[in-house]
Short mmCIF file of C-alpha atoms and ligand atoms in Angstrom, two decimals:
data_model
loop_
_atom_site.label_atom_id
_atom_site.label_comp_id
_atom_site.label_asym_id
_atom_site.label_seq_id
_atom_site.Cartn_x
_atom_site.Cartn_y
_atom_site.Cartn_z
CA UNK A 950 0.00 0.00 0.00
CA UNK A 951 1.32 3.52 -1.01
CA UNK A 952 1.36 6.65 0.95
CA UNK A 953 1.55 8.36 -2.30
CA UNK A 954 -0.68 9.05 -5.38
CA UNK A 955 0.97 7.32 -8.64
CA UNK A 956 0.31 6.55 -12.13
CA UNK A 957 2.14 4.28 -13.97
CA UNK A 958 1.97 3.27 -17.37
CA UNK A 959 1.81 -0.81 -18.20
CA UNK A 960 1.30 -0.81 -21.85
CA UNK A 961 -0.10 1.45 -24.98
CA UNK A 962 -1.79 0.36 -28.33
CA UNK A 963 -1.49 3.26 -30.10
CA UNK A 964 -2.60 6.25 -28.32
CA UNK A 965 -4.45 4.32 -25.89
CA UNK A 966 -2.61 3.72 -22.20
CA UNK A 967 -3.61 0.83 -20.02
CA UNK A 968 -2.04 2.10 -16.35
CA UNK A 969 -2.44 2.08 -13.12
CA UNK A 970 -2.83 4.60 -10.10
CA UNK A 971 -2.01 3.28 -6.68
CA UNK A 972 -3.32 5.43 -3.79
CA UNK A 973 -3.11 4.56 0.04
CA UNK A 974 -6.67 3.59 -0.27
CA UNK A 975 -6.45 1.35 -3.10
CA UNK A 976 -5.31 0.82 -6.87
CA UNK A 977 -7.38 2.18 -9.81
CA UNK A 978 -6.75 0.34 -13.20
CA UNK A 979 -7.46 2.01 -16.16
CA UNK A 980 -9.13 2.87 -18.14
CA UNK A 981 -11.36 2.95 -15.79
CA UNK A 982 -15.12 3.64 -15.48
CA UNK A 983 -16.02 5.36 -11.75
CA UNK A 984 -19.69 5.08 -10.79
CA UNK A 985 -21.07 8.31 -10.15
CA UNK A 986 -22.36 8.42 -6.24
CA UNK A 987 -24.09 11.67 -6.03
CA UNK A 988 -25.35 12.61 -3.16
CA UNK A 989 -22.59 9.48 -1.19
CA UNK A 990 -25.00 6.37 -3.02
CA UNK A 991 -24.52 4.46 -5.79
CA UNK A 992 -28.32 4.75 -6.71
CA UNK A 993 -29.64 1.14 -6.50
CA UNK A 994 -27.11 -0.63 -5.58
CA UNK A 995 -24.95 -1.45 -2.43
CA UNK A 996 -21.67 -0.46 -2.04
CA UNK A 997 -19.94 -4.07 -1.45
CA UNK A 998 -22.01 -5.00 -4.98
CA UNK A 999 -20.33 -2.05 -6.99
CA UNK A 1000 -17.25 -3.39 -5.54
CA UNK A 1001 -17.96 -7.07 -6.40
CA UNK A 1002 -18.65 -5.44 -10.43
CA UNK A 1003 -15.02 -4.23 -10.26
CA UNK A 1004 -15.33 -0.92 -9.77
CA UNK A 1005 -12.42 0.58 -7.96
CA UNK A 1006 -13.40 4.00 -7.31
CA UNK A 1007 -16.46 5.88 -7.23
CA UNK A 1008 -17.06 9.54 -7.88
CA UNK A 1009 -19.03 11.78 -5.05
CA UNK A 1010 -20.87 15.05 -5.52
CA UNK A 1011 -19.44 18.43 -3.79
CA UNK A 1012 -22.62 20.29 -4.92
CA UNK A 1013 -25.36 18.06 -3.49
CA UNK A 1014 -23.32 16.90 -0.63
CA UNK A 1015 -22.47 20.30 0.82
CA UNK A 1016 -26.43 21.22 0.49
CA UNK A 1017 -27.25 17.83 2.38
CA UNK A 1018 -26.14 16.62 4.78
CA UNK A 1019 -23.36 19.15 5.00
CA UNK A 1020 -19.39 18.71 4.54
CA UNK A 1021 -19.11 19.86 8.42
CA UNK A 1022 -21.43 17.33 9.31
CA UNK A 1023 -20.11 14.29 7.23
CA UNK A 1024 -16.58 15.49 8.35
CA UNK A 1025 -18.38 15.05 11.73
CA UNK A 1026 -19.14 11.67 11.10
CA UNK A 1027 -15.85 10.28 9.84
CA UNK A 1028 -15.67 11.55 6.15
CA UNK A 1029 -17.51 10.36 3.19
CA UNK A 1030 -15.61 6.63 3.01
CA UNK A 1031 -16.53 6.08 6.49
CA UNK A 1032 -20.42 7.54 5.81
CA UNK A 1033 -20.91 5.69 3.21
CA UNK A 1034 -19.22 2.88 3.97
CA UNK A 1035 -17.01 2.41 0.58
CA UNK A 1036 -13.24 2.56 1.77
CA UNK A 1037 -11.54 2.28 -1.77
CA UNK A 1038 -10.87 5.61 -3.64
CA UNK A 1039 -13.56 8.58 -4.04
CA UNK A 1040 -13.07 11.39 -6.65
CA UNK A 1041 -15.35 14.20 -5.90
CA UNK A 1042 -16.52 16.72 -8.80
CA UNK A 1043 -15.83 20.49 -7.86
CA UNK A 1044 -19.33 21.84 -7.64
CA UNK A 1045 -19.11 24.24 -10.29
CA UNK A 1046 -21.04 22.12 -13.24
CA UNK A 1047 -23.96 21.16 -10.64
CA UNK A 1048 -24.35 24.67 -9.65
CA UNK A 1049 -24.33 25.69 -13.34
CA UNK A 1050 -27.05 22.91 -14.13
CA UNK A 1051 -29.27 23.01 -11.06
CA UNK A 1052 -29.29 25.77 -8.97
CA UNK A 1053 -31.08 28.73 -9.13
CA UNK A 1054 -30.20 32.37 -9.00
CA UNK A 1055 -26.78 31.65 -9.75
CA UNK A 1056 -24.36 34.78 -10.33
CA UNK A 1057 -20.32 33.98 -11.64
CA UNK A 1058 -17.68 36.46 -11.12
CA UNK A 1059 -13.92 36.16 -10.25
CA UNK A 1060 -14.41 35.28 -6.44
CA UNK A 1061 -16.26 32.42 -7.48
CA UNK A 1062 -20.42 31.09 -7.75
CA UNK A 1063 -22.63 32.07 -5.57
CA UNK A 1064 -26.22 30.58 -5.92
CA UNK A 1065 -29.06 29.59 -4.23
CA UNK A 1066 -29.64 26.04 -2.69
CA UNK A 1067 -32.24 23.93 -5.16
CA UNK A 1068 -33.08 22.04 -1.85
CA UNK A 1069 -33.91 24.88 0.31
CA UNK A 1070 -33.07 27.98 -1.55
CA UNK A 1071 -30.29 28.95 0.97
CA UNK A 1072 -27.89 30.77 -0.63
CA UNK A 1073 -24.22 29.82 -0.51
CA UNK A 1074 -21.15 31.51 -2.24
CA UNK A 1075 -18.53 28.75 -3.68
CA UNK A 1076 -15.06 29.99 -3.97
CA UNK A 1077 -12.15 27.81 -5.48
CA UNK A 1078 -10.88 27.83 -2.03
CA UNK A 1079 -14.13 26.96 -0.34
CA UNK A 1080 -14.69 24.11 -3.28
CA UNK A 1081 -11.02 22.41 -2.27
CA UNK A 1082 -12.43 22.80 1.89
CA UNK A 1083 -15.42 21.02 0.78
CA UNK A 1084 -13.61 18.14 -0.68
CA UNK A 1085 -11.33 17.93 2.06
CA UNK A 1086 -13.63 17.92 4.99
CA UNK A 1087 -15.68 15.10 2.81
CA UNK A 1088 -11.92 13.02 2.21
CA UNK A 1089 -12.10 12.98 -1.11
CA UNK A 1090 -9.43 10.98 -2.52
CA UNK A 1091 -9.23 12.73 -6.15
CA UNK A 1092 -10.64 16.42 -5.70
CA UNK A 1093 -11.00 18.54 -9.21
CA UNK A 1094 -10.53 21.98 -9.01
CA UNK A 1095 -13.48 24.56 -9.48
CA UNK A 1096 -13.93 25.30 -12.96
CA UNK A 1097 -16.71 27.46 -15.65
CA UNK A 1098 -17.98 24.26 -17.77
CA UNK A 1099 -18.98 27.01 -21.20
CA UNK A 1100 -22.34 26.00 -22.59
CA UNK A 1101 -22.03 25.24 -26.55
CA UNK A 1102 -22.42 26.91 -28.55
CA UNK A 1103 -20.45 29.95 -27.53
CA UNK A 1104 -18.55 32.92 -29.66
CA UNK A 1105 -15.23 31.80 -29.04
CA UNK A 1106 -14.62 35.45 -27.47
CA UNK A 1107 -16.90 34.00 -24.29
CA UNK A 1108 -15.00 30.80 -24.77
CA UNK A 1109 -11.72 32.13 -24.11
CA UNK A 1110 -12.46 34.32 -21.59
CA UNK A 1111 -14.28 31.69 -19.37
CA UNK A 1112 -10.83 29.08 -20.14
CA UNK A 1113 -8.77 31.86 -18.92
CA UNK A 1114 -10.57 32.06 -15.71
CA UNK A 1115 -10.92 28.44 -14.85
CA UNK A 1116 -7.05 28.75 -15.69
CA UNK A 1117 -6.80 31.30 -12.80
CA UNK A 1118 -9.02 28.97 -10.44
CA UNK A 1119 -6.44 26.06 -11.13
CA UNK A 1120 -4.15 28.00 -9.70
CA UNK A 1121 -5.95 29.18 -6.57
CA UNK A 1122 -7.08 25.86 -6.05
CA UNK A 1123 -3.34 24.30 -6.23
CA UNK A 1124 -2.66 26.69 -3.50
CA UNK A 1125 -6.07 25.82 -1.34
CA UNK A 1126 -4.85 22.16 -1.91
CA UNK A 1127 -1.33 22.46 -0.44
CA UNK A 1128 0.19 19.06 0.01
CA UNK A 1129 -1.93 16.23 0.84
CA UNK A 1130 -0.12 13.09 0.57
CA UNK A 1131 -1.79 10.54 -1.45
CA UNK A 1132 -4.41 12.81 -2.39
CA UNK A 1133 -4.17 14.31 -5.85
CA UNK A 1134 -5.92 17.66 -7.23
CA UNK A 1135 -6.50 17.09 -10.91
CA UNK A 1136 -7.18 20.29 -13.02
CA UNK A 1137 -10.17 20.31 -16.23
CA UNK A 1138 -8.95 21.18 -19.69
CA UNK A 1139 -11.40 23.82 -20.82
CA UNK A 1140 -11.71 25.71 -24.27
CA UNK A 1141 -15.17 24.95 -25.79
CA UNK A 1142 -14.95 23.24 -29.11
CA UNK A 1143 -12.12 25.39 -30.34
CA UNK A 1144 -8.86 23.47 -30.38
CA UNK A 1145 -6.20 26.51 -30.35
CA UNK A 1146 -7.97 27.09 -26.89
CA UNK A 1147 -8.28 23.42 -25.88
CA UNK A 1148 -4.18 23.51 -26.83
CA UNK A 1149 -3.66 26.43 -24.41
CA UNK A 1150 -5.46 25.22 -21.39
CA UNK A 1151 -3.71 21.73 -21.59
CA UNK A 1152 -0.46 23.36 -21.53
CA UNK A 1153 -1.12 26.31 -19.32
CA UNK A 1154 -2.76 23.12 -16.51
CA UNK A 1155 0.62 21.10 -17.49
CA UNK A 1156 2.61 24.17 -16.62
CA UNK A 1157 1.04 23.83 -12.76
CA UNK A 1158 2.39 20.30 -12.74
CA UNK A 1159 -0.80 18.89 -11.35
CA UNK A 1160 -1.01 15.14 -10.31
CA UNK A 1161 -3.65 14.25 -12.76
CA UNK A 1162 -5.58 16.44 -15.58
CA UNK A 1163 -9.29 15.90 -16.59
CA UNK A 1164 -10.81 17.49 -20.29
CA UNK A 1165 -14.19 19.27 -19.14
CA UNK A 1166 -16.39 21.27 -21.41
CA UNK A 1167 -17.72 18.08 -23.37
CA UNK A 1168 -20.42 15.86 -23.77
CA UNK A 1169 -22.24 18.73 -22.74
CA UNK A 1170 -25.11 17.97 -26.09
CA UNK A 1171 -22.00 18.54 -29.05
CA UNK A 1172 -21.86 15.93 -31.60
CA UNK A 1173 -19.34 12.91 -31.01
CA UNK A 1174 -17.17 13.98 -33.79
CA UNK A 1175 -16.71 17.57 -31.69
CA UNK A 1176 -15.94 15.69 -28.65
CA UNK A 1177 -13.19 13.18 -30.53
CA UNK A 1178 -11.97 16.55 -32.43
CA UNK A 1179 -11.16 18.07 -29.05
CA UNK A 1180 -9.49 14.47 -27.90
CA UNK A 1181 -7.09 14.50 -30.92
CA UNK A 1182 -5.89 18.11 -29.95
CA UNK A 1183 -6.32 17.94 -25.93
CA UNK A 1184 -4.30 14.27 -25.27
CA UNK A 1185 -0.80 15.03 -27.38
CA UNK A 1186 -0.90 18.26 -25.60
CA UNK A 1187 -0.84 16.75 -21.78
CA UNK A 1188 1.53 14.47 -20.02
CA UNK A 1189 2.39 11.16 -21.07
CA UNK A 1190 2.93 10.25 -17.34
CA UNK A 1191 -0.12 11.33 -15.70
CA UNK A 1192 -3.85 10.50 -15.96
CA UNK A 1193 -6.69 11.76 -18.09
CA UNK A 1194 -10.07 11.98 -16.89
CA UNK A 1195 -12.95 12.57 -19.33
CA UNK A 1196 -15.85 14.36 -17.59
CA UNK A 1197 -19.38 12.99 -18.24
CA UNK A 1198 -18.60 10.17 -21.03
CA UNK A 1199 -20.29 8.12 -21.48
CA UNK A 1200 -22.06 5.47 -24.30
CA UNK A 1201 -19.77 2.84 -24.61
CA UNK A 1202 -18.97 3.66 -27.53
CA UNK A 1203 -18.08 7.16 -27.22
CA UNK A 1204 -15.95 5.47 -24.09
CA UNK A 1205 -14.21 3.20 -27.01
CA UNK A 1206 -13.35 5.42 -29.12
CA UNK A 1207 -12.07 7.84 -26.23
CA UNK A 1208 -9.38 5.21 -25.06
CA UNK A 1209 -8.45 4.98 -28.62
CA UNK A 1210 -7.92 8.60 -28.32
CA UNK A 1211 -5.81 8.42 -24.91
CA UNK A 1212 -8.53 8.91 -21.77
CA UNK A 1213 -7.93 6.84 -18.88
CA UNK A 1214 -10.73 7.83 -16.69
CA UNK A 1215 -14.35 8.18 -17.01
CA UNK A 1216 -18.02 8.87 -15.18
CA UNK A 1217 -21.24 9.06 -16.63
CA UNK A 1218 -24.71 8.51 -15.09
CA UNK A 1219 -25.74 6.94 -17.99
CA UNK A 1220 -25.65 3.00 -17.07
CA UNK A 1221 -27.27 3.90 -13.87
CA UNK A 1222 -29.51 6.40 -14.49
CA UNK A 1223 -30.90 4.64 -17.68
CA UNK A 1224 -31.31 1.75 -15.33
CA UNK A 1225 -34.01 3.23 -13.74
CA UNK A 1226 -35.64 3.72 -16.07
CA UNK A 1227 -35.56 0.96 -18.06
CA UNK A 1228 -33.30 0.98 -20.20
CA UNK A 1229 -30.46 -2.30 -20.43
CA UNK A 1230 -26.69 -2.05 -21.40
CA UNK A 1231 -25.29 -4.77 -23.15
CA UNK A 1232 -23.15 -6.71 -25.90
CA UNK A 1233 -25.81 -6.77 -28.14
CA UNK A 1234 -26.83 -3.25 -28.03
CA UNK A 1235 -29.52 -0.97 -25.68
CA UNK A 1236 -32.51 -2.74 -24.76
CA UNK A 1237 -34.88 -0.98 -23.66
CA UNK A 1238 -37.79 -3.47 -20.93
CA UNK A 1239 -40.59 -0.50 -21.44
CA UNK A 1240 -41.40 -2.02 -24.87
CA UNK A 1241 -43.83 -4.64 -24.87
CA UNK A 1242 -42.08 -7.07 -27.19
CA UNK A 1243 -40.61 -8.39 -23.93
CA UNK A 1244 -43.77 -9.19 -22.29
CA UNK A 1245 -43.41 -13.26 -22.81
CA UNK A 1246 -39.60 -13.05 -23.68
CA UNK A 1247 -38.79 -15.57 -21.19
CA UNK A 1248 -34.64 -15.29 -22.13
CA UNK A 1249 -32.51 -13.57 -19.79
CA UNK A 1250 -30.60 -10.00 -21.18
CA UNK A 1251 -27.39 -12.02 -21.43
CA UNK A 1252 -27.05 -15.69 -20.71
CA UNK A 1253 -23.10 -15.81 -21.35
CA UNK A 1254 -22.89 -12.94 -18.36
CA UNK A 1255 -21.59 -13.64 -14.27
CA UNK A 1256 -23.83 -11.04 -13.44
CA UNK A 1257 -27.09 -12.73 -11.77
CA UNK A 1258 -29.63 -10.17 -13.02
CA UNK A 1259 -28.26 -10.25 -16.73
CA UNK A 1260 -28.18 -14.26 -16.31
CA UNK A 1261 -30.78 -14.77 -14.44
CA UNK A 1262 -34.11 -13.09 -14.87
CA UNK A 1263 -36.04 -13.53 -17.83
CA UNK A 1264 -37.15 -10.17 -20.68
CA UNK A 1265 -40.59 -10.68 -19.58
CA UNK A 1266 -39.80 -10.53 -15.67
CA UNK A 1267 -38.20 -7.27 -16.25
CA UNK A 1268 -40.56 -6.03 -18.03
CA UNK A 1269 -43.39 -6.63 -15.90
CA UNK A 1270 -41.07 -4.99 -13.27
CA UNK A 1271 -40.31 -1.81 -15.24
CA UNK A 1272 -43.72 -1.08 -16.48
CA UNK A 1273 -45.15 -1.93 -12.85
CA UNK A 1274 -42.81 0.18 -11.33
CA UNK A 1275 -41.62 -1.90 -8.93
CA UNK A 1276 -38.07 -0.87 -7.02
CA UNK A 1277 -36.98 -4.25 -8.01
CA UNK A 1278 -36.60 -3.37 -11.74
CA UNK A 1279 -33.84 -0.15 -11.44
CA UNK A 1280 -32.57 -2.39 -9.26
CA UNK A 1281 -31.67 -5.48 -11.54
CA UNK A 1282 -30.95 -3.11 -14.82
CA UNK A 1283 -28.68 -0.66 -12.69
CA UNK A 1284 -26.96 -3.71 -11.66
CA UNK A 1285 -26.74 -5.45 -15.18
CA UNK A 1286 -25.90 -1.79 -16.50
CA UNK A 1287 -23.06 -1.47 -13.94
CA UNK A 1288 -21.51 -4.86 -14.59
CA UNK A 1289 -22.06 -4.60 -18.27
CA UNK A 1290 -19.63 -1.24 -18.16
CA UNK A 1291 -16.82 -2.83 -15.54
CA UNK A 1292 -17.01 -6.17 -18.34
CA UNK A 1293 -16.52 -3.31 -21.31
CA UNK A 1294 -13.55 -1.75 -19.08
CA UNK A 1295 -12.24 -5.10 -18.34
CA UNK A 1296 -11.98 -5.82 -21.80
CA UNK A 1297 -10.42 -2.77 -22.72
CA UNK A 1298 -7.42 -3.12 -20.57
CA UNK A 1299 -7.08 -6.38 -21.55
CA UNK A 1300 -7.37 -5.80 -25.41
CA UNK A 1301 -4.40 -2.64 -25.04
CA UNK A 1302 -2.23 -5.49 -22.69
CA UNK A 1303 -2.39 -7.64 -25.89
CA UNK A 1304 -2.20 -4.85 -28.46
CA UNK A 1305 -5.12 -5.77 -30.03
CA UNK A 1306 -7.68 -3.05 -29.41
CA UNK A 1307 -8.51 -2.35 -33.24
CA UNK A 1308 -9.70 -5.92 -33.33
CA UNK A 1309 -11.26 -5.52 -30.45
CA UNK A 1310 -13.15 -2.59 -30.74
CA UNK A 1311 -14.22 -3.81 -33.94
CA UNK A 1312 -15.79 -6.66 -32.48
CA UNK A 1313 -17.60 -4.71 -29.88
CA UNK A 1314 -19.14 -1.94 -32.23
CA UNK A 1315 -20.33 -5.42 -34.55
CA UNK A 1316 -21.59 -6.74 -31.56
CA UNK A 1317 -23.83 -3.78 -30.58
CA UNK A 1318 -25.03 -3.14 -33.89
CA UNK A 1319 -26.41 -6.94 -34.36
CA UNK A 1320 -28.65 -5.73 -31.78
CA UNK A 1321 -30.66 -7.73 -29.59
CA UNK A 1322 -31.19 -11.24 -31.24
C1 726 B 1199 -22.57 14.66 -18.57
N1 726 B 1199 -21.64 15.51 -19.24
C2 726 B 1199 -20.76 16.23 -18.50
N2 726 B 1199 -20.65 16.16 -17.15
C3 726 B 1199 -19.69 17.07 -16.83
C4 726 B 1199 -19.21 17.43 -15.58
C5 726 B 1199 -19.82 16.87 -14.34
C6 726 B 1199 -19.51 15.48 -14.08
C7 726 B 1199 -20.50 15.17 -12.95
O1 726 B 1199 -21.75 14.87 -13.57
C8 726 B 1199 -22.83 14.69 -12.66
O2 726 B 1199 -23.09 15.87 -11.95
C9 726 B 1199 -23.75 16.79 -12.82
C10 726 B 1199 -22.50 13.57 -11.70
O3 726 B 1199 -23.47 13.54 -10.66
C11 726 B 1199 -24.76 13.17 -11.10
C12 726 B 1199 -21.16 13.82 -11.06
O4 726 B 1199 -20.78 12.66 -10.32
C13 726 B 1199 -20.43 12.90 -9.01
C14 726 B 1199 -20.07 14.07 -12.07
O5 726 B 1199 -18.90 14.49 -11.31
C15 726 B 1199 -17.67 14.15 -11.85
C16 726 B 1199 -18.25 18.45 -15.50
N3 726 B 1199 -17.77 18.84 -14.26
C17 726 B 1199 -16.89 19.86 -14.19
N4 726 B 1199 -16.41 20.26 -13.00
N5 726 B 1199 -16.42 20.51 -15.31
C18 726 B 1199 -16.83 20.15 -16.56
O6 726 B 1199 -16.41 20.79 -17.56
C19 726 B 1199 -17.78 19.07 -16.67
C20 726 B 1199 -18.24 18.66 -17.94
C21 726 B 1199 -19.22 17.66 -18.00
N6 726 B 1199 -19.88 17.11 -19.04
#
């Protein structure tokens, strides 16, 4: 077990990295997919079964945990490991996007956000420095810096200007950060979908020699050619030697073709949040239980899968779960959903071990657009 945070790079395949970073709380191998936690829950699911799926770190929500129950009062109560009872490594998101995308009132200015509470409408002012308190009082393993994710499109005048200042809030959260062994700051790669920006970000962030760098500003609604356009200029124009964390991504096959690109790292609410409602990941494509073609389907999602409710439960089961609403249906497709992404991730390391990921993604893109036989 290390004290310290540190990537290492096994093998490539191209421009794709399998690695590893060891932290005192555990190894992450990537690439990686980290099941978003919100508000300190995995929705659906216990914590020792998103362990048992392979996931090796979750993410945890600044925004909705500071509103409720507090970062004083988890501190209180033995940080957010200890809370929720998952003692492997947690990588909080800043706060910034969330108060962008859900709070009200919210007003943006060099000292930081300052918004009101969608919860209570309490208003509370979120600093770069008060962002980096936040995810130190919850013990956040991974903490990103606070940072303006630009809605697209924008006149690349806007664009620049709000790079420039997430730039500046890099740097005052490097300094909030300080040195916290084994804990790592990463900063976000901003820039809109203009790559002379995207360029100047990466290499402004790499001049603050952070331990890990994530690209921000995407999957925000732009077209997956946009996103991949940014990855070609972004990845060249970081560190070979230190991780990459793609905000928000995604399908799996935006994730594929992401690795290909040189991402180690990724979160998206997708599998889970498509779960509930209905919606199953796997080889053969998106299925989605609403539709009544299930209704007397009596094979399970995925026979060939270890994960009992892919294996287990027939179409028709599900889909008299789903359309009765019963808790019992997120449930099962959050949990095939989950294990069908840790099984893609799985398969991607392996694939880049063996330098065969062309073949390999190849087979996976086939796979999904056979469909559901
Ligand atoms: C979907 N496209 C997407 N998500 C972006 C998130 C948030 C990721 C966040 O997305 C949910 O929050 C809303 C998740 O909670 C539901 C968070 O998990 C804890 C997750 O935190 C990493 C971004 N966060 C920051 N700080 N900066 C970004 O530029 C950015 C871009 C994103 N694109």
């Amino acid at each position: 077990m290390t004290q310290s945070f540190q990537f290492s790079l096994l093998a490539t395949d191209g421009a794709a990295r399998r690695g590893e970073v060891s932290m005192p709380r555990g190894t992450i191998r990537t690439p990686a997919f980290m099941p978003v936690g919100t508000a300190g829950t995995v929705k659906a699911m216990y914590m020792d079964q998103v362990r048992d799926l392979g996931a090796d770190i979750i993410l945890g929500n600044t925004y909705h945990l500071m509103l409720r129950p507090g970062a004083e009062r988890v501190a209180r109560l033995g940080g957010l490991h200890e809370f929720a009872r998952w003692p492997h490594p947690i990588l909080t998101d800043s706060g910034g996007f969330q108060v962008m995308s859900l709070a009200q009132l919210r007003k943006l200015s060099e000292k930081g956000v300052t918004f009101k509470s969608h919860i209570d409408g309490v208003v509370h002012e979120m600093s770069p420095e008060r962002s980096i308190e936040i995810q130190g009082l919850l013990g956040s393993d991974i903490q990103m810096q606070l940072d303006e994710c630009v809605a697209l499109p924008a006149e690349r005048d806007v664009i620049e200007r709000s790079m420039e200042l997430s730039l500046r809030w890099a740097d005052r959260c490097k300094i909030a950060f300080g040195d916290q062994p084994g804990r790592a700051m990463f900063g976000i790669v901003q820039g809109g979908d203009d790559e002379a920006l995207r360029v100047r970000s990466a290499e402004a962030l790499t001049g603050l020699d952070l331990k890990g760098y994530a690209v921000g500003g995407l999957a925000v609604g732009e077209p997956q050619p946009v996103m991949l356009a940014m990855l070609d200029a972004v990845c060249p124009a970081l560190p070979q030697h230190k991780p990459r964390y793609l905000m928000g991504v995604g399908t799996p096959d935006d994730i594929v073709k992401s690795v290909q690109r040189g991402i180690d790292m990724f979160d998206c609410v997708m599998p889970t949040r498509a779960g509930r409602h209905g919606l199953a990941y796997t080889r053969h494509g998106k299925i989605n239980l609403r539709n009544a073609r299930h209704a007397e389907d009596s094979r399970p999602l995925d026979a060939e899968s270890d994960c009992p409710a892919a294996r287990d439960y027939s179409r028709a089961y599900l889909h008299h779960l789903v359309k009765a609403g019963e808790a019992l249906g997120g449930m099962l497709l959050t949990w095939n959903n989950l294990s069908y992404y840790q099984s893609l991730m799985q398969g991607l390391r392996d694939a880049i071990e063996a330098g065969r990921l062309a073949d390999h993604a190849a087979a996976l893109a086939e796979g999904w657009a056979r469909g559901d036989l």
